[in-house]
Structure formats: structure tokens, C-alpha cells
Coordinates of C-alpha atoms in Angstrom, one line a residue:
M1 CA 72.3 158.4 32.3
A2 CA 76.0 158.7 31.3
L3 CA 78.1 155.8 32.4
S4 CA 81.8 156.3 32.9
T5 CA 84.4 153.6 32.4
E6 CA 84.9 153.5 36.2
M7 CA 81.2 153.0 36.8
I8 CA 81.1 150.2 34.3
A9 CA 84.2 148.5 35.8
D10 CA 82.7 148.8 39.3
F11 CA 79.5 147.2 38.0
L12 CA 81.4 144.3 36.3
Q13 CA 83.0 143.5 39.6
S14 CA 79.6 142.3 40.8
V15 CA 79.0 140.1 37.7
H16 CA 80.4 136.7 37.0
P17 CA 82.7 135.9 35.3
Y18 CA 84.1 139.5 35.1
D19 CA 84.5 139.5 38.9
S20 CA 87.4 137.0 38.4
L21 CA 89.4 139.4 36.3
E22 CA 92.3 141.5 37.8
R23 CA 91.3 145.1 38.4
A24 CA 93.4 146.4 35.5
E25 CA 91.9 143.8 33.1
R26 CA 88.4 144.6 34.2
H27 CA 89.0 148.4 33.7
A28 CA 90.5 147.7 30.2
L29 CA 87.4 145.6 29.3
A30 CA 85.1 148.3 30.6
A31 CA 86.7 150.8 28.4
R32 CA 85.7 148.7 25.4
I33 CA 82.1 148.5 26.4
T34 CA 79.4 150.8 24.9
P35 CA 76.3 151.7 27.0
Q36 CA 73.0 151.5 25.1
T37 CA 69.7 152.9 26.2
Y38 CA 66.3 151.5 25.2
A39 CA 62.7 152.6 25.9
P40 CA 59.9 150.2 26.9
G41 CA 59.0 148.1 23.8
D42 CA 62.1 148.9 21.8
D43 CA 63.6 146.0 19.8
I44 CA 67.2 145.3 20.8
Y45 CA 67.6 142.9 17.9
E46 CA 65.3 140.8 15.7
L47 CA 65.4 137.2 14.6
G48 CA 68.0 136.6 11.9
Q49 CA 69.8 139.9 12.6
G50 CA 73.6 139.8 12.7
L51 CA 74.9 140.6 16.2
E52 CA 78.1 142.5 16.9
A53 CA 78.2 142.4 20.6
L54 CA 77.4 140.5 23.8
F55 CA 74.8 142.3 26.0
I56 CA 74.9 142.7 29.7
I57 CA 71.9 144.2 31.5
Y58 CA 72.9 147.1 33.6
R59 CA 69.4 148.2 34.4
G60 CA 65.9 147.1 33.4
E61 CA 64.5 143.9 31.9
V62 CA 64.7 142.2 28.5
A63 CA 62.3 139.6 26.9
I64 CA 63.8 136.9 24.7
R65 CA 61.4 135.4 22.2
D66 CA 61.5 132.7 19.5
E67 CA 60.6 133.2 15.9
T68 CA 56.9 132.9 16.7
S69 CA 57.2 135.6 19.3
A70 CA 56.6 133.1 22.1
P71 CA 58.5 134.1 25.2
L72 CA 61.6 132.1 26.0
S73 CA 63.0 134.0 28.9
Q74 CA 62.8 137.3 30.8
L75 CA 66.1 138.6 31.9
S76 CA 67.0 141.3 34.5
K77 CA 70.0 143.1 36.0
R78 CA 73.4 141.3 35.6
N79 CA 72.1 138.7 33.1
S80 CA 73.8 138.5 29.7
F81 CA 72.5 137.4 26.3
G82 CA 73.6 137.1 22.7
E83 CA 76.6 134.8 23.4
R84 CA 75.0 131.8 21.6
A85 CA 74.6 133.8 18.4
L86 CA 78.2 135.2 18.6
M87 CA 79.5 131.6 19.0
R88 CA 77.6 130.6 15.9
G89 CA 78.6 133.2 13.4
G90 CA 76.7 136.2 14.9
V91 CA 73.2 135.4 13.5
A92 CA 70.4 135.7 16.1
A93 CA 68.1 132.7 16.5
T94 CA 65.8 134.7 18.8
S95 CA 64.7 138.3 19.2
A96 CA 65.1 140.6 22.2
R97 CA 62.9 143.5 23.4
A98 CA 63.2 145.9 26.3
L99 CA 60.4 145.7 28.8
G100 CA 61.1 148.9 30.5
D101 CA 63.6 151.7 30.6
T102 CA 66.7 149.6 30.0
V103 CA 70.4 150.2 29.9
L104 CA 72.6 147.5 28.3
L105 CA 76.4 147.2 28.2
A106 CA 77.5 146.1 24.7
L107 CA 80.8 144.2 24.6
P108 CA 82.1 144.0 21.0
T109 CA 82.4 140.5 19.5
A110 CA 86.2 140.7 19.1
D111 CA 86.6 141.6 22.8
F112 CA 84.1 138.9 23.9
M113 CA 86.1 136.2 21.9
A114 CA 89.4 137.6 23.3
L115 CA 88.0 137.4 26.8
Q116 CA 87.3 133.7 26.4
K117 CA 90.8 133.0 25.3
S118 CA 92.4 135.0 28.1
S119 CA 90.1 134.0 31.0
A120 CA 89.5 130.4 32.1
A121 CA 86.5 131.6 34.2
A122 CA 84.9 133.2 31.1
R123 CA 85.5 130.0 29.1
R124 CA 83.8 127.9 31.7
F125 CA 81.0 130.4 32.1
F126 CA 80.1 130.6 28.4
D127 CA 80.9 127.0 27.5
R128 CA 77.5 125.2 27.2
T129 CA 79.0 121.7 26.9
P130 CA 79.0 119.4 29.9
A131 CA 82.1 119.3 32.0
P132 CA 84.5 116.5 31.2
Q133 CA 84.1 113.5 33.5
P134 CA 87.1 112.0 35.4
A135 CA 89.3 109.8 33.1
K136 CA 89.9 107.4 35.9
P137 CA 89.1 103.8 34.7
S138 CA 85.9 102.5 36.2
L139 CA 83.5 99.7 35.6
A140 CA 80.7 102.3 35.8
T141 CA 82.0 104.2 32.8
Q142 CA 84.0 101.7 30.7
R143 CA 82.1 100.2 27.7
V144 CA 82.1 96.4 27.5
D145 CA 83.9 96.5 24.1
S146 CA 87.0 97.9 26.0
L147 CA 86.8 95.1 28.6
M148 CA 86.0 92.0 26.6
S149 CA 88.4 89.3 25.4
T150 CA 88.3 89.2 21.6
P151 CA 88.3 87.1 19.6
A152 CA 86.5 84.8 22.0
L153 CA 87.8 81.2 22.0
C154 CA 85.2 78.9 20.5
C155 CA 84.4 75.3 19.8
T156 CA 81.5 73.6 17.9
P157 CA 78.5 71.7 19.4
E158 CA 79.9 68.5 17.8
D159 CA 83.4 68.8 19.4
S160 CA 84.1 66.4 22.3
A161 CA 84.4 67.4 25.9
Q162 CA 88.0 66.3 25.7
Q163 CA 88.7 68.6 22.7
A164 CA 87.1 71.5 24.6
A165 CA 89.2 70.8 27.7
R166 CA 92.4 70.8 25.6
I167 CA 91.5 74.1 24.0
M168 CA 90.9 75.6 27.5
R169 CA 94.1 74.1 28.9
D170 CA 96.3 75.3 26.1
A171 CA 94.8 78.8 26.1
R172 CA 94.6 79.0 29.9
V173 CA 91.0 80.0 29.9
S174 CA 88.0 78.8 31.9
A175 CA 85.3 78.8 29.3
L176 CA 84.6 78.4 25.6
C177 CA 81.8 79.9 23.5
V178 CA 80.0 77.2 21.5
T179 CA 79.2 78.5 18.0
E180 CA 77.9 77.5 14.6
G181 CA 79.4 79.9 12.2
E182 CA 79.2 83.3 13.9
T183 CA 76.1 82.4 15.9
L184 CA 76.4 81.7 19.6
Q185 CA 74.7 78.4 20.6
G186 CA 76.0 78.0 24.2
I187 CA 78.9 78.2 26.6
V188 CA 80.9 75.4 28.2
T189 CA 83.1 76.0 31.3
N190 CA 85.6 74.2 33.5
R191 CA 82.7 73.6 35.9
D192 CA 80.7 71.8 33.2
L193 CA 83.7 69.5 32.5
S194 CA 84.3 68.7 36.1
G195 CA 80.7 68.5 37.2
K196 CA 79.2 66.7 34.2
I197 CA 82.0 64.6 32.8
L198 CA 84.5 63.8 35.6
A199 CA 82.0 63.7 38.5
E200 CA 79.5 61.6 36.5
A201 CA 82.2 59.4 34.9
R202 CA 80.9 60.2 31.4
D203 CA 82.7 59.4 28.2
F204 CA 85.3 62.0 27.2
A205 CA 83.9 61.8 23.7
T206 CA 80.6 63.3 24.9
P207 CA 79.6 66.1 22.5
V208 CA 79.9 69.6 24.0
S209 CA 76.2 70.1 23.0
Q210 CA 75.2 67.7 25.8
I211 CA 77.1 69.5 28.6
M212 CA 77.0 73.2 27.6
T213 CA 74.7 75.9 28.9
P214 CA 72.5 76.6 25.8
A215 CA 71.3 80.1 24.9
P216 CA 73.4 81.8 27.6
V217 CA 72.6 85.4 28.7
T218 CA 74.5 87.9 26.7
L219 CA 75.1 91.7 26.5
P220 CA 75.8 94.1 23.6
P221 CA 79.1 95.9 23.1
S222 CA 77.4 99.1 24.1
A223 CA 76.8 97.9 27.6
I224 CA 79.0 99.2 30.4
G225 CA 81.2 97.3 32.8
S226 CA 78.7 97.5 35.7
D227 CA 76.1 95.8 33.5
V228 CA 78.5 92.8 33.4
L229 CA 79.2 92.9 37.1
H230 CA 75.6 93.1 38.1
L231 CA 74.7 90.3 35.7
M232 CA 77.4 88.1 37.2
M233 CA 76.4 88.9 40.7
E234 CA 72.7 88.3 40.1
R235 CA 73.0 85.1 38.0
R236 CA 76.1 83.8 39.8
I237 CA 78.0 83.3 36.6
G238 CA 81.6 84.1 35.7
H239 CA 81.4 84.6 31.9
V240 CA 79.2 86.8 29.7
P241 CA 79.4 86.5 25.9
I242 CA 79.1 89.8 24.0
V243 CA 76.8 89.7 21.0
A244 CA 76.1 92.3 18.3
A245 CA 73.4 91.9 15.6
G246 CA 73.2 88.2 16.4
K247 CA 76.9 87.6 16.0
L248 CA 79.4 86.7 18.8
V249 CA 82.0 89.5 19.1
G250 CA 83.8 88.6 22.4
I251 CA 83.4 87.5 26.0
V252 CA 83.9 89.2 29.4
T253 CA 85.1 87.1 32.4
Q254 CA 85.6 87.8 36.1
T255 CA 89.3 88.0 35.3
D256 CA 88.6 90.8 32.9
L257 CA 86.8 92.7 35.6
T258 CA 89.7 92.6 38.0
R259 CA 91.5 95.2 35.9
V260 CA 89.1 97.9 37.1
Q261 CA 87.6 98.6 40.4
A262 CA 84.0 97.4 41.1
V263 CA 81.5 100.0 42.3
N264 CA 79.4 99.5 45.4
S265 CA 76.3 98.9 43.4
G266 CA 77.6 95.5 42.4
E267 CA 77.6 94.5 46.1
I268 CA 74.0 95.6 46.5
V269 CA 72.9 93.7 43.4
A270 CA 74.7 90.6 44.8
E271 CA 73.0 90.9 48.2
I272 CA 69.6 91.3 46.6
A273 CA 70.2 88.2 44.4
R274 CA 70.9 86.2 47.6
A275 CA 67.8 87.5 49.5
N276 CA 65.0 85.2 50.5
S277 CA 62.3 87.8 51.2
A278 CA 61.3 91.3 50.4
E279 CA 62.1 92.3 54.0
Q280 CA 65.7 91.1 53.5
M281 CA 65.9 93.1 50.2
A282 CA 64.6 96.2 51.9
L283 CA 67.6 96.2 54.3
V284 CA 69.8 96.3 51.2
T285 CA 67.8 98.9 49.1
A286 CA 67.8 101.2 52.2
R287 CA 71.4 101.9 51.2
I288 CA 70.5 103.3 47.8
P289 CA 70.4 107.0 49.0
Q290 CA 73.9 106.6 50.4
L291 CA 75.0 105.0 47.2
L292 CA 73.5 107.8 45.1
M293 CA 75.3 110.4 47.2
Q294 CA 78.7 108.5 46.8
L295 CA 78.3 108.0 43.1
T296 CA 77.4 111.6 42.5
A297 CA 80.2 112.9 44.7
S298 CA 82.7 110.7 42.8
G299 CA 82.0 112.8 39.7
L300 CA 80.0 110.3 37.7
S301 CA 77.6 111.7 35.2
H302 CA 73.8 111.5 35.8
N303 CA 73.2 108.9 33.1
V304 CA 75.8 106.5 34.7
V305 CA 74.5 107.1 38.2
T306 CA 70.8 106.6 37.3
R307 CA 71.8 103.5 35.3
L308 CA 73.5 101.9 38.3
I309 CA 70.5 102.9 40.6
T310 CA 68.1 101.3 38.1
D311 CA 70.1 98.1 37.9
I312 CA 69.3 97.6 41.6
A313 CA 65.5 97.9 41.0
D314 CA 65.8 95.5 38.1
A315 CA 67.6 93.0 40.3
A316 CA 65.0 93.4 43.1
T317 CA 62.2 92.8 40.6
R318 CA 63.8 89.6 39.1
C319 CA 64.5 88.3 42.6
L320 CA 60.9 88.9 43.6
L321 CA 59.7 87.1 40.5
A322 CA 61.8 84.1 41.4
L323 CA 60.6 84.1 45.0
G324 CA 57.0 84.4 43.7
E325 CA 57.4 81.4 41.4
A326 CA 59.0 79.4 44.2
K327 CA 56.0 80.2 46.4
L328 CA 53.2 79.8 43.8
G329 CA 54.7 77.1 41.6
P330 CA 55.6 77.3 37.8
P331 CA 53.5 79.7 35.8
P332 CA 50.7 78.1 33.7
V333 CA 51.8 80.0 30.5
P334 CA 54.9 82.1 29.6
Y335 CA 54.8 85.7 30.8
L336 CA 57.0 88.8 30.7
W337 CA 57.3 91.5 33.4
L338 CA 58.1 94.9 32.1
A339 CA 58.9 98.2 33.7
C340 CA 57.9 101.6 32.4
G341 CA 58.5 105.1 33.7
S342 CA 61.9 105.9 35.1
Q343 CA 62.8 102.3 35.6
G344 CA 61.9 101.5 32.0
R345 CA 64.1 104.3 30.8
Q346 CA 66.9 103.3 33.2
E347 CA 66.7 106.8 34.8
Q348 CA 65.9 106.2 38.4
T349 CA 67.1 108.6 41.0
G350 CA 66.6 108.8 44.8
V351 CA 62.9 109.4 44.4
S352 CA 61.2 106.6 42.5
D353 CA 57.8 104.8 42.6
Q354 CA 57.0 101.7 40.6
D355 CA 55.5 101.5 37.2
N356 CA 55.1 98.0 35.7
C357 CA 52.9 95.6 33.7
L358 CA 52.6 92.0 32.6
I359 CA 52.3 90.6 29.1
L360 CA 50.9 87.0 29.2
H361 CA 51.0 84.4 26.5
D362 CA 47.9 84.2 24.3
D363 CA 47.4 80.5 25.4
M364 CA 46.4 81.6 28.9
R365 CA 42.9 80.6 30.1
P366 CA 40.7 83.0 32.2
E367 CA 41.4 80.8 35.3
D368 CA 45.2 81.3 34.8
D369 CA 44.8 84.9 35.9
V370 CA 44.4 83.7 39.5
Y371 CA 48.1 82.7 39.4
F372 CA 49.3 85.9 37.7
E373 CA 47.2 88.1 40.0
A374 CA 48.9 86.5 43.0
L375 CA 52.3 86.8 41.3
A376 CA 51.7 90.5 40.5
N377 CA 50.6 91.3 44.0
F378 CA 53.6 89.4 45.5
V379 CA 56.1 91.4 43.3
C380 CA 54.3 94.8 43.6
D381 CA 54.0 94.4 47.4
G382 CA 57.6 93.4 47.6
L383 CA 58.8 96.4 45.6
N384 CA 56.8 98.6 47.9
T385 CA 58.5 97.1 50.9
C386 CA 61.8 97.8 49.2
G387 CA 61.0 101.5 48.9
Y388 CA 59.6 101.5 45.4
V389 CA 56.2 102.8 46.5
Y390 CA 53.0 101.9 44.7
C391 CA 52.3 104.0 41.6
P392 CA 49.8 106.8 42.5
G393 CA 48.1 106.2 39.1
D394 CA 47.9 102.4 39.6
M395 CA 50.1 101.8 36.6
M396 CA 51.1 98.4 38.0
A397 CA 50.7 94.7 37.1
R398 CA 48.5 94.1 40.1
E399 CA 45.8 96.0 38.3
A400 CA 43.9 93.7 35.9
R401 CA 44.1 96.2 33.1
W402 CA 47.9 96.0 33.0
R403 CA 48.0 92.2 33.3
Q404 CA 46.7 90.9 30.0
P405 CA 47.5 88.5 27.1
L406 CA 49.6 89.7 24.2
Q407 CA 46.6 90.0 21.9
V408 CA 45.0 92.4 24.4
W409 CA 48.1 94.5 24.5
R410 CA 48.2 94.7 20.7
S411 CA 44.6 96.0 20.8
Y412 CA 45.5 98.5 23.5
F413 CA 48.2 100.1 21.3
E414 CA 46.1 99.9 18.1
T415 CA 43.3 101.7 19.9
W416 CA 45.5 104.4 21.4
I417 CA 47.1 105.1 18.0
A418 CA 43.8 105.1 16.1
T419 CA 41.9 107.2 18.7
P420 CA 44.5 109.5 20.4
D421 CA 42.3 111.2 23.0
K422 CA 43.8 112.6 26.2
E423 CA 43.9 109.3 28.0
A424 CA 45.4 107.5 25.0
Q425 CA 48.1 110.1 24.7
M426 CA 49.0 109.7 28.4
L427 CA 49.0 105.9 28.3
A428 CA 50.9 105.7 25.1
S429 CA 53.5 108.1 26.5
V430 CA 54.0 105.8 29.5
M431 CA 53.9 102.6 27.5
F432 CA 56.4 103.7 24.9
D433 CA 59.0 103.6 27.7
L434 CA 58.5 99.8 28.3
R435 CA 61.5 97.6 29.0
A436 CA 61.6 93.9 29.6
I437 CA 62.8 92.9 33.1
G438 CA 62.0 89.2 33.7
G439 CA 60.3 86.4 31.8
D440 CA 60.0 85.5 28.1
A441 CA 61.3 88.6 26.3
S442 CA 60.0 87.3 22.9
L443 CA 56.5 88.3 24.0
F444 CA 57.5 92.0 23.6
A445 CA 60.0 92.0 20.7
D446 CA 57.5 91.9 17.9
L447 CA 54.9 94.1 19.8
Q448 CA 57.5 96.8 20.3
S449 CA 58.7 96.9 16.7
S450 CA 55.2 96.7 15.1
T451 CA 53.7 99.3 17.4
L452 CA 56.5 101.7 16.8
E453 CA 56.2 101.3 13.0
N454 CA 52.4 101.8 13.1
A455 CA 52.6 104.8 15.4
S456 CA 55.3 106.6 13.4
K457 CA 53.3 106.3 10.2
N458 CA 50.1 107.8 11.8
S459 CA 50.5 111.5 11.3
I460 CA 47.4 112.3 13.4
F461 CA 48.7 110.3 16.3
V462 CA 52.2 111.8 16.1
S463 CA 50.6 115.3 16.1
H464 CA 48.7 114.5 19.2
M465 CA 51.8 113.1 20.9
I466 CA 53.6 116.3 20.0
A467 CA 50.9 118.4 21.5
N468 CA 50.9 116.2 24.6
S469 CA 54.7 116.6 24.9
L470 CA 54.4 120.4 25.1
T471 CA 52.2 120.4 28.2
H472 CA 55.2 120.4 30.5
T473 CA 57.2 123.6 30.1
P474 CA 60.6 124.7 31.5
P475 CA 60.3 127.1 34.6
L476 CA 61.2 130.3 32.8
G477 CA 59.7 133.5 34.2
L478 CA 60.4 136.8 36.0
F479 CA 62.7 135.8 38.9
R480 CA 66.2 136.0 37.4
G481 CA 64.8 134.0 34.5
F482 CA 62.9 131.4 36.6
A483 CA 59.3 130.8 37.3
T484 CA 59.2 129.4 40.8
L485 CA 56.4 127.6 42.6
R486 CA 54.0 129.5 44.7
D487 CA 52.5 126.8 47.0
R488 CA 53.5 127.1 50.6
E489 CA 55.4 123.8 50.8
H490 CA 57.7 124.6 47.8
K491 CA 57.6 128.3 47.6
N492 CA 60.3 130.0 45.6
R493 CA 61.5 126.6 44.2
I494 CA 61.4 124.9 40.8
D495 CA 60.2 121.4 40.1
M496 CA 63.3 119.8 38.6
K497 CA 61.3 116.7 37.6
H498 CA 58.0 117.9 35.9
N499 CA 59.5 121.3 34.7
G500 CA 63.1 120.2 34.5
V501 CA 63.8 116.7 33.0
V502 CA 60.2 115.8 31.9
P503 CA 60.1 118.3 29.1
V504 CA 63.2 116.7 27.6
L505 CA 61.9 113.2 28.2
D506 CA 58.8 114.1 26.3
L507 CA 60.9 115.6 23.4
G508 CA 63.0 112.5 23.3
R509 CA 60.0 110.2 23.1
V510 CA 58.5 112.2 20.2
Y511 CA 61.8 112.2 18.3
A512 CA 62.0 108.4 18.8
L513 CA 58.4 108.1 17.5
Q514 CA 59.1 110.4 14.5
G515 CA 62.3 108.4 13.6
G516 CA 60.9 104.9 14.4
L517 CA 63.7 104.6 16.9
A518 CA 63.6 101.7 19.4
Q519 CA 65.7 103.3 22.1
V520 CA 64.0 103.9 25.5
N521 CA 66.6 105.8 27.5
T522 CA 66.2 109.6 27.0
R523 CA 69.9 110.3 26.3
A524 CA 70.1 107.4 23.9
R525 CA 67.0 108.7 22.1
L526 CA 68.5 112.1 21.7
E527 CA 71.7 110.7 20.4
A528 CA 69.9 108.3 18.0
A529 CA 67.6 111.1 16.8
A530 CA 70.6 113.3 15.9
A531 CA 72.3 110.4 14.2
A532 CA 69.2 109.6 12.2
G533 CA 68.6 113.2 11.1
V534 CA 65.4 113.7 13.1
L535 CA 67.3 116.4 14.8
S536 CA 70.1 118.4 13.3
R537 CA 73.5 117.7 14.8
S538 CA 73.8 121.2 16.3
G539 CA 70.3 121.1 17.7
G540 CA 70.9 117.6 19.1
A541 CA 74.1 118.7 20.7
D542 CA 72.5 121.7 22.3
L543 CA 69.6 119.7 23.7
L544 CA 71.9 116.9 24.9
A545 CA 74.1 119.5 26.7
A546 CA 71.0 121.2 28.2
Y547 CA 69.6 117.9 29.3
D548 CA 72.8 116.8 30.9
F549 CA 73.1 120.1 32.9
I550 CA 69.4 119.9 34.1
A551 CA 69.6 116.2 35.0
Q552 CA 73.0 116.6 36.7
T553 CA 71.7 119.6 38.7
R554 CA 68.7 117.6 39.8
L555 CA 70.9 114.7 40.9
E556 CA 73.3 116.9 42.8
H557 CA 70.4 118.6 44.6
Q558 CA 69.2 115.2 45.8
A559 CA 72.8 114.1 46.8
K560 CA 73.1 117.3 48.9
Q561 CA 69.8 116.6 50.6
I562 CA 70.9 113.1 51.5
K563 CA 74.2 114.3 52.8
A564 CA 72.3 116.7 55.0
G565 CA 70.2 113.9 56.4
Q566 CA 67.1 114.9 54.5
A567 CA 64.8 112.9 52.2
P568 CA 65.6 113.6 48.6
D569 CA 63.1 115.5 46.4
N570 CA 62.9 117.3 43.1
F571 CA 62.3 120.9 44.4
L572 CA 65.3 123.2 44.0
A573 CA 65.6 126.8 45.1
P574 CA 67.5 128.7 42.3
S575 CA 68.8 131.0 45.0
S576 CA 70.8 128.1 46.5
L577 CA 72.9 127.9 43.3
P578 CA 76.0 130.0 42.6
D579 CA 75.6 132.6 39.9
F580 CA 77.5 130.4 37.4
E581 CA 75.2 127.4 37.8
R582 CA 72.1 129.5 38.0
S583 CA 72.9 131.2 34.8
H584 CA 73.7 128.0 33.0
L585 CA 70.6 126.3 34.3
R586 CA 68.5 129.2 32.9
D587 CA 70.3 128.9 29.6
A588 CA 69.6 125.1 29.6
F589 CA 65.9 125.7 30.1
V590 CA 65.9 128.3 27.2
V591 CA 67.4 125.6 24.9
V592 CA 64.6 123.2 25.9
K593 CA 61.9 125.8 25.4
T594 CA 63.4 126.7 22.0
M595 CA 63.3 123.0 20.9
Q596 CA 59.7 122.7 22.2
S597 CA 58.8 125.7 20.1
A598 CA 60.5 124.3 17.1
L599 CA 58.7 120.9 17.5
G600 CA 55.4 122.6 18.0
H601 CA 55.8 124.5 14.8
G602 CA 57.0 121.5 12.8
R603 CA 60.7 122.4 12.9
G604 CA 62.2 119.5 14.7
M605 CA 65.4 120.0 12.6
L606 CA 66.2 123.3 14.4
G607 CA 69.9 123.9 13.8

């Protein structure tokens, strides 16, 4: 079939981004295109072959495969391919084969590059990096190191209360960090001076060590402003020291926060911290869907929105722990409440159940479990009341198996690593996402580091974890590159959780395991893996961009449902997306599948 320039130009008018071109520009571009015909089974190009053109499917279907010939994507009319190779020097990292009688339109590399320079629509379409976020200052996006006062004003534990007061008066500050060398020992505030010295008529020579708050809560420089806000609201404090590698590097005060606008999540955290029952908290957490919609609509990235949403769950959990202790009395031995799943990774969206466990001090006696069972039931029931429904798999502290002394937890991890059967792989996957929420954090610190070290050194366990991570695959198939669900309830939709973000979560967990990396958040794991050389920088950049697009699309889908008065879910109809977003989503899934294939064949360093 001979194609004239006019026919090609008419066809391009129905394909984005060429439909954005002026008629004369589109006609000139069509004149540079060469039609190519392929029979069923013909190779269009092979792995490692140099490409000299971008391909647009005019008719037929094309299978894209990785270097092991595993299918990555099946493309049809109006889809394009080859652009990634052209942007990376022209060498194909995949192969392409015609599945039927196929006609392709080949746009030479020089014209493809010129098109991107001349057309903003083309640049946006072929650019695989995330869209830049608004530059407007916001607590939700500003790192603490850009907010904190540095250097922090300090005194020593031996300094007198009067000396501390004079330092604060002269510097016009309301608090001092109490240090020995560079190590933070405590914090002393104006409130301490008035409430413990003046109000009690104590000697002005009283050492600061006797009136300070010892071992105050701190944050790292990598925290964001909303972390400070939520901490202040929940703990009712006005000063948060910033500590890196055990050394004091600055302090953030309420005054510092007035320079940027607080997000609504801070109000929700504050209301939860003041609640006296789960029922009161439930009235507050009912506003989470509206908050998610507002945060997403404001242009915040998925990782910031989910961080803010997770902060609310953390605050609710700690408040319930405090209410539980008030009801049951002090715990018989120290304990630590931990979250796993999306809360553990700080990735909660509008659809979240609860996943949690308890680590108890080894001094506990069997009869002490009566207390901790009651506490666990109180907190889990309260979370369920607040909308964090019970885990379908019973991965909760109210189950005796997940409420054990530290030595039992050590034996759990040792057994899972030594005998990585299917259940062990599943449990290890969940438990590698643990994050301390409330209680004695020292119960987890050594367990986390030693488990990670032992697991990363066990090649058999790592191999099993890799195999387990490949069980969730991106939804690539026949329908414009997507494999949609067939069940009646979700027909022609894709599961943006299990086939969207979960494959990337699994990859991030394995990369962290391979590199012995302590990060739990998926994005942080991918960044750390690239920095540590577990992933190549280009491979890491591709996977980060793909993850961002998939996760952002999922979040925006939920925000649209909430806006329409619907309950948010994870089931997205590809047909509901514009061509631009649908094409980019497909390309993001192709990247994920390529990285899965590389990991499965021992090539985690895919460039």
C-alpha cells in the first residue's frame, strides 16, 4: 500500500503530539517520513542495533521484547516506539517484531530531535522525567535544613539557670540546646525558667541540668517542614532540635515556621493529639479523603502527599497508645509499636488498612501478655474505628504471633532467612518495611541492622526474595499496551496497586536488601540504591521517573473519585486517560518490566 505525504499528514493529525502542529508543519514533517512494510514475524530491529528513526505504527501490531525475548509490551495503531534509544545514542535496549502485516512510519532521528526543539507539546510528550513541582514555598516541601536556625544557641548542663536566661535574653530566643561537645543532652526554655525557677523560688545558680528537658525529641536535616509541624502539634512543644549522625546541627522553632504556610494536615494532627477517644479521632480522620484531594489538587507530588497522610495515621496510633496506657496503667516492661505495609513505608493513600506489630522487652513474663493483649486490642480496635480497617491477613499486634519479646522476633527473622519458603518470603517482605511508631525505639535499632546484614549476606535468601518480587507484574498486554482486568466489577480497568506500584515496591525492597540499605520508603530506597551503585544512575533515574508517574497517576485517580463523591479505589480505566497520559503510563510500566527482567537475570545494574 503506497502512502502519499498527504495521507501521512492526515494520519498524524489523529496522533498526539503531531496533532498540535500547524497544518504546514505537519505536512512538512510527513514529507520527511518513510513508510516501511513488515510481514508477520519480521524483525524491525534487534537488541543492540543502532536505530536511525522513531517508529509510529500506521497499521498492525508490534511486540517489544527484552534481551531474553520476554515480552515487554504489545503496541498497536498510533503507538510510537524507539524514542528511548534515540535519546540515548541510538542503541536499542530492546527488540521489536511485527506480529501481523504491519506498516510503520519512520521519522529520521534528526527530524525527531528537531521536532522536540521546535514543539513544546513534543518535548512534553517524549520527556520521561516527572513534571516540575510548584516552586511556591511550603512546609510540605521544604526540607528542615532550609528552615532551621543554625548554629543553634547552646549552653552546658553545668551552666546556671541565670546564665541561660541571660543568653536567651541577649539573643532574643526562647530556648537553648544543652550540649556536651557536639552531643545534645537536653533543651531548656523560657517556660522551664519561669515554671521551675521563678514559680518555685529556686536558686538562680541551679544548674541547667536540673531544669532542662533531657533527651528531647529530634529530627534529621532530611525531614520536611510538615514533620516539624506535626511533631509540635502532637507533643505540644515549640522547639525541635535537628540532629545528624548524633551531632546537633540546628533547631527549628514555631517562629521559624511562620515564614511558610502550614498545611491542613497539621490541624488534623493537632486535633488527634487532643482527642480523648477513638470516636473523637474518627470525626477527624473522616476528613482525610478531602485532605488528599486538596493536597493532590495543589500540585504536590505523590511522595509528599502520602507522607502527610501517613503522619495522621502515626499520630492516631500514638494517641491511642497513650489512651490505652491511661486506661490500663503503665506497661509492665518496655515495648515498641511498629507499623509495616504502607504506613511503615510512609506511603498511605486514601485506601489503607492497618498492619502493625509489637516488640516486647525480653524481661517480660508470660502473665505480662494479658496487659499487652489488652493494649493491642485497644489500639487496633481504635484504628479500625478511625477508618484504618483490620488487616485481612491478620498482620496486627492483637494477634499473639505478632506480639512477642525481642528474642522471639530475632528467631522469626533468623528462621525466615535460613528457610525462605513461600510464607517466609511473604512475611519477610512485610517485615522489612517495619518502622517504629511509639514506645522504646531501642528495641528495634539493633534488630533492624543485624537482620539486614544477615539477610543481605545470604545469597539463597536474596535469590528467593528476588523471585518473590517478580510475582507482581505491570499490566502490559494487548489493549493499547495494557492488560486490563476481566472480572465483572473491574472490567477493562487496571489495578494501580498490585500491578502498578507494588512491582516497584518489591524492586525497591530487593535493592535495599542487596545493598544493605536501611531505608524503608520506596522512593528513598531507589535513590539510595542508585547512590550506592546497586542500580546504575541511568537505570535508577528511569525507575524513579516511572514510579513517580505510576504513583502520581494512582493518587490523582483517587482524588478524582473523591471529588466526584465516590469512595477511592485503585482500579483505573486506561480509556479515561488522555492519549498523552495513557502513552506515558504504558512507557512507565515498560520501564518497570524491563527492570524486573534485569533483576530476574542478575542484571540489577541495567543502565
